[in-house]
CSV table of C-alpha atoms in Angstrom, one decimal:
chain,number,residue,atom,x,y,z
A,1,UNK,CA,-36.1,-1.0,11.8
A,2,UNK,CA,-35.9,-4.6,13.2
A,3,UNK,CA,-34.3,-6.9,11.3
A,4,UNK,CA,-37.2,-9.1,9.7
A,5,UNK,CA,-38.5,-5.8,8.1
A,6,UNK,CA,-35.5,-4.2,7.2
A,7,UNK,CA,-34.4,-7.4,5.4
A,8,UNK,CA,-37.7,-8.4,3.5
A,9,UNK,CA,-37.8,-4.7,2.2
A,10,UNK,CA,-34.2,-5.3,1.1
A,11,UNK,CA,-34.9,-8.5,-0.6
A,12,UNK,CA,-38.1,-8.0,-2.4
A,13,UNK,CA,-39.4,-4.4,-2.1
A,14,UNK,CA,-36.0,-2.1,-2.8
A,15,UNK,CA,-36.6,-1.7,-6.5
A,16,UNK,CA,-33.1,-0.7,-8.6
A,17,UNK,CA,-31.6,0.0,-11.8
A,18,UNK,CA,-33.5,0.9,-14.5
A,19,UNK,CA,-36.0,-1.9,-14.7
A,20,UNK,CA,-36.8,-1.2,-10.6
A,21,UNK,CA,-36.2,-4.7,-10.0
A,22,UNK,CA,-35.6,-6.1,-6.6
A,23,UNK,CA,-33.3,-8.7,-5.4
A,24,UNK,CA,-36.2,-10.9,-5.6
A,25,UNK,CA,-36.8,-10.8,-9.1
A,26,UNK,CA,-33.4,-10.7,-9.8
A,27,UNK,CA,-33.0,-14.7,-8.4
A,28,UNK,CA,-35.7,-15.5,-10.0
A,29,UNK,CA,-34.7,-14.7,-13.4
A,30,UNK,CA,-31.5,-16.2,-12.7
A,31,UNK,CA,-32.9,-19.0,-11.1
A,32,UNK,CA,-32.5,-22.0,-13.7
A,33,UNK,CA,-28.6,-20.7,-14.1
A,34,UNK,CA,-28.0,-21.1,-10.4
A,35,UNK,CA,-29.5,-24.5,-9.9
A,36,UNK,CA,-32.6,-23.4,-7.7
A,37,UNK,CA,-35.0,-26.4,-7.7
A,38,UNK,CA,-38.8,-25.8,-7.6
A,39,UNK,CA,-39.6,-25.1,-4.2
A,40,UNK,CA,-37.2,-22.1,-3.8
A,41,UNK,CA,-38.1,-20.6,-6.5
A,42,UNK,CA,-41.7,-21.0,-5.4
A,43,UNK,CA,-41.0,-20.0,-1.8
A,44,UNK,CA,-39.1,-16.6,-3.5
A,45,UNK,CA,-41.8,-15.9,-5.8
A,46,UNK,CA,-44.0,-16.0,-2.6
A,47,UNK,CA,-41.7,-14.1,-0.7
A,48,UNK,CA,-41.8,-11.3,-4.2
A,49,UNK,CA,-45.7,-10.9,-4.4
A,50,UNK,CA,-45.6,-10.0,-0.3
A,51,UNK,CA,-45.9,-6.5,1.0
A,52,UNK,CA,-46.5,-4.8,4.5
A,53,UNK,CA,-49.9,-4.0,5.2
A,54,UNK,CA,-52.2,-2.3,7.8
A,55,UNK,CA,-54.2,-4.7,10.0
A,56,UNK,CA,-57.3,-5.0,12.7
A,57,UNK,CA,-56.2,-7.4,15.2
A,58,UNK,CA,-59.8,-8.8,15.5
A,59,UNK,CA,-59.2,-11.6,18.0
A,60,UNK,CA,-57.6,-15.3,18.3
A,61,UNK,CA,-58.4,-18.8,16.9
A,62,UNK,CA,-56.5,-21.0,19.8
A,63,UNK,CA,-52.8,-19.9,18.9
A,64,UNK,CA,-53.5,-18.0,15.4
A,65,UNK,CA,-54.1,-14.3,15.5
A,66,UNK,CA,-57.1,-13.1,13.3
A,67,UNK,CA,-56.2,-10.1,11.0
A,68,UNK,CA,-58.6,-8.0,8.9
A,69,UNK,CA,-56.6,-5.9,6.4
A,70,UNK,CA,-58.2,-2.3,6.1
A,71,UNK,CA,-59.4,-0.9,2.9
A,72,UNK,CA,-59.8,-4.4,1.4
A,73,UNK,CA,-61.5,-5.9,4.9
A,74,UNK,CA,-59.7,-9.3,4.0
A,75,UNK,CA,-59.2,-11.9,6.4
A,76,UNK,CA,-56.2,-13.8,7.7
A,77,UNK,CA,-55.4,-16.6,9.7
A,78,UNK,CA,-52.1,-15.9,11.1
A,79,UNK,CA,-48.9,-17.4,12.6
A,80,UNK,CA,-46.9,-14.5,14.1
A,81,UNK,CA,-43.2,-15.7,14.5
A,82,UNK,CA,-42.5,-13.1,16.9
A,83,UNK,CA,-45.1,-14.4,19.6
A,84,UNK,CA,-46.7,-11.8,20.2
A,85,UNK,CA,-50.9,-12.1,20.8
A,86,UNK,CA,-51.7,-8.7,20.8
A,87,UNK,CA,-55.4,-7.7,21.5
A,88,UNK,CA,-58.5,-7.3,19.7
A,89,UNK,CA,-58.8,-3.8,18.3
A,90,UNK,CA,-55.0,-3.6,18.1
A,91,UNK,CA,-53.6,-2.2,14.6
A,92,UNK,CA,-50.7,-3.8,12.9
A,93,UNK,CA,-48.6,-2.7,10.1
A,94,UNK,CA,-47.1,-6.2,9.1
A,95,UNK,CA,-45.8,-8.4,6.8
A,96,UNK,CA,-48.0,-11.8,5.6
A,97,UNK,CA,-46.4,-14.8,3.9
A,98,UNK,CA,-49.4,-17.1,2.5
A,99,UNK,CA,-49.7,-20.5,3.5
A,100,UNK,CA,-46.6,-22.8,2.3
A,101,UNK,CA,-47.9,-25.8,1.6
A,102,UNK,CA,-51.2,-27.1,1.3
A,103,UNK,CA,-51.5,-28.5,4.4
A,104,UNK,CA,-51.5,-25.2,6.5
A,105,UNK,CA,-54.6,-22.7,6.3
A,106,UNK,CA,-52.9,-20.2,8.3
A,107,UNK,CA,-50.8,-17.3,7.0
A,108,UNK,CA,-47.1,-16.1,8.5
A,109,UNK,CA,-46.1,-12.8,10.3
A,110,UNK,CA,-43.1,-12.2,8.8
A,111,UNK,CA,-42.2,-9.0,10.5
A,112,UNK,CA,-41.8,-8.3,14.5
A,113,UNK,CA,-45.6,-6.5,14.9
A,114,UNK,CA,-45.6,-3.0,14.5
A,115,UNK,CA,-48.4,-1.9,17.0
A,116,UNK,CA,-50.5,1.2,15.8
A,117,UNK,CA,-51.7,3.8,18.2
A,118,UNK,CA,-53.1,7.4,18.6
A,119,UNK,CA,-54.8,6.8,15.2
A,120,UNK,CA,-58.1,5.2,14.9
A,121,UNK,CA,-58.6,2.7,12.3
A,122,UNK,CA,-60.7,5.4,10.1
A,123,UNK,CA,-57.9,7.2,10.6
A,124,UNK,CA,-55.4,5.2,9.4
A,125,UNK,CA,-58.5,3.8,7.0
A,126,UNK,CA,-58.3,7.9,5.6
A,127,UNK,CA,-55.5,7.6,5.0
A,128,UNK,CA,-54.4,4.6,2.6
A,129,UNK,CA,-57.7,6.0,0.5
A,130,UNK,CA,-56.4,9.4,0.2
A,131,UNK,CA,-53.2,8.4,-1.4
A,132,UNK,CA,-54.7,5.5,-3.2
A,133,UNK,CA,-57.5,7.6,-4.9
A,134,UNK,CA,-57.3,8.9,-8.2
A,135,UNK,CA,-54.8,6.0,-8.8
A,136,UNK,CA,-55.8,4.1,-12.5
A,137,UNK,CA,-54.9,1.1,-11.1
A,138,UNK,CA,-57.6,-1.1,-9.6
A,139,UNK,CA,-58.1,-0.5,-5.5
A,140,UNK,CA,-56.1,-3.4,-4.6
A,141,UNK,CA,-53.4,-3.0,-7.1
A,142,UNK,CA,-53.0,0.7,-6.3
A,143,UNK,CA,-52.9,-0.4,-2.7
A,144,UNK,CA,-50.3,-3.1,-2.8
A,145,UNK,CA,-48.3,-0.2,-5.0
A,146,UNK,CA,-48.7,2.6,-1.9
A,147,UNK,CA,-47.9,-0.5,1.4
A,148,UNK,CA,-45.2,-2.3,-0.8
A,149,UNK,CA,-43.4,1.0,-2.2
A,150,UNK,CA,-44.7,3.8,-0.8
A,151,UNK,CA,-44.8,7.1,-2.5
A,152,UNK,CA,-41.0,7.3,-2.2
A,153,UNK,CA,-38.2,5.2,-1.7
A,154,UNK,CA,-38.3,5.7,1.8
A,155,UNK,CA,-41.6,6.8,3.3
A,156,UNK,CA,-42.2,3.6,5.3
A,157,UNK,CA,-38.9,3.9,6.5
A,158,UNK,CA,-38.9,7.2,7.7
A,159,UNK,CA,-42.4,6.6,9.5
A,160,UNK,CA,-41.2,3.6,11.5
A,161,UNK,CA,-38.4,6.0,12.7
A,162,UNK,CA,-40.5,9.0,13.6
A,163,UNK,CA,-43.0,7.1,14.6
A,164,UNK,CA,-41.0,4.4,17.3
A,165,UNK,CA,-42.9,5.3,21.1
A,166,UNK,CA,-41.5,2.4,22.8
A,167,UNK,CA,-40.6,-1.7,22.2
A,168,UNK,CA,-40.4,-4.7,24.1
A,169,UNK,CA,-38.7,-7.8,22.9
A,170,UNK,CA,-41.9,-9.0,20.8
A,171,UNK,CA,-43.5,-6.0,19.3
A,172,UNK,CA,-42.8,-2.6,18.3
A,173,UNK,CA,-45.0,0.1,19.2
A,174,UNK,CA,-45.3,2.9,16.9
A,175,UNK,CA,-47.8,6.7,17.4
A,176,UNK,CA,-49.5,9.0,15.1
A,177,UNK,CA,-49.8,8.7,11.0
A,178,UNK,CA,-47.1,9.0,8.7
A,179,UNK,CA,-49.2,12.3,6.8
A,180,UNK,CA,-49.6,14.8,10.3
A,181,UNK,CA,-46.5,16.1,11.9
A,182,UNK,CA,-46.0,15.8,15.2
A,183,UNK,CA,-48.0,13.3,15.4
């Protein structure tokens, strides 16, 4: 796990206690008490509504990468703070910040790029839908719910470790899906 994942996942996606609240939501309920002004709560709140996602590197606008989240077949403009380009067809499994102010149109990489191989994109596409499907939750929502927590605690986790093929010092590459052993 590199360190940008392990500690967003730590901060605003490790639910505890009995209310499965996150570090996250913690500051922001205590925010007023510990003196945060407006923009860090904002910039936390941001930080809280973020999740990892599954992306189609589908190419560059001069020094942004294009992604196209699957499933929802959203676009983003994107930073990534890692510097890595990538390639067109390339999946990601990522983190995205929006914007943080108005003046920028482009969304953040959060996370060192997690490069997806020996699954296709319908592949990987299969797969969210299966374990979003039958969800009463709304597509998106149920969606957000499977990349953000995953059906356990640790799923995402435990992917990234059995998944790891090889890194260099922009870019993790990961093989196979997280449902077909051995893969």
């Amino acid at each position: 796990l590199t360190r940008s994942y392990f500690t967003t996942w730590a901060f605003f996606d490790m639910r505890l206690g009995p209310d499965e609240e996150t570090i996250g939501t913690c500051l922001l309920e205590l925010a007023d008490v510990i003196g945060m002004d407006e923009f860090q709560t904002e910039t936390i709140r941001n930080f809280q509504q973020t999740r990892m996602g599954i992306y189609e590197h589908v190419g560059m606008s001069q020094s942004r990468v294009r992604l196209r989240e699957l499933v929802t077949g959203k676009e983003f403009l994107c930073h990534v703070t890692s510097g890595y380009r990538g390639k067109k067809g390339e999946l990601w499994y990522v983190r995205l910040c929006p914007p943080i102010t108005e003046l920028a149109d482009y969304y953040i990489v959060l996370t060192t790029p997690y490069v997806l191989s020996n699954a296709s994109e319908n592949d990987w596409t299969a797969y969210l839908n299966k374990n979003v499907a039958g969800s009463p939750k709304h597509l998106e929502s149920a969606l957000d719910e499977f990349l953000k927590y995953g059906p356990k605690r640790y799923h995402w986790h435990e992917f990234l470790f059995q998944a790891y093929h090889h890194h260099q010092f922009d870019a993790i590459f990961l093989a196979g899906l997280p449902d077909v052993k051995g893969s």
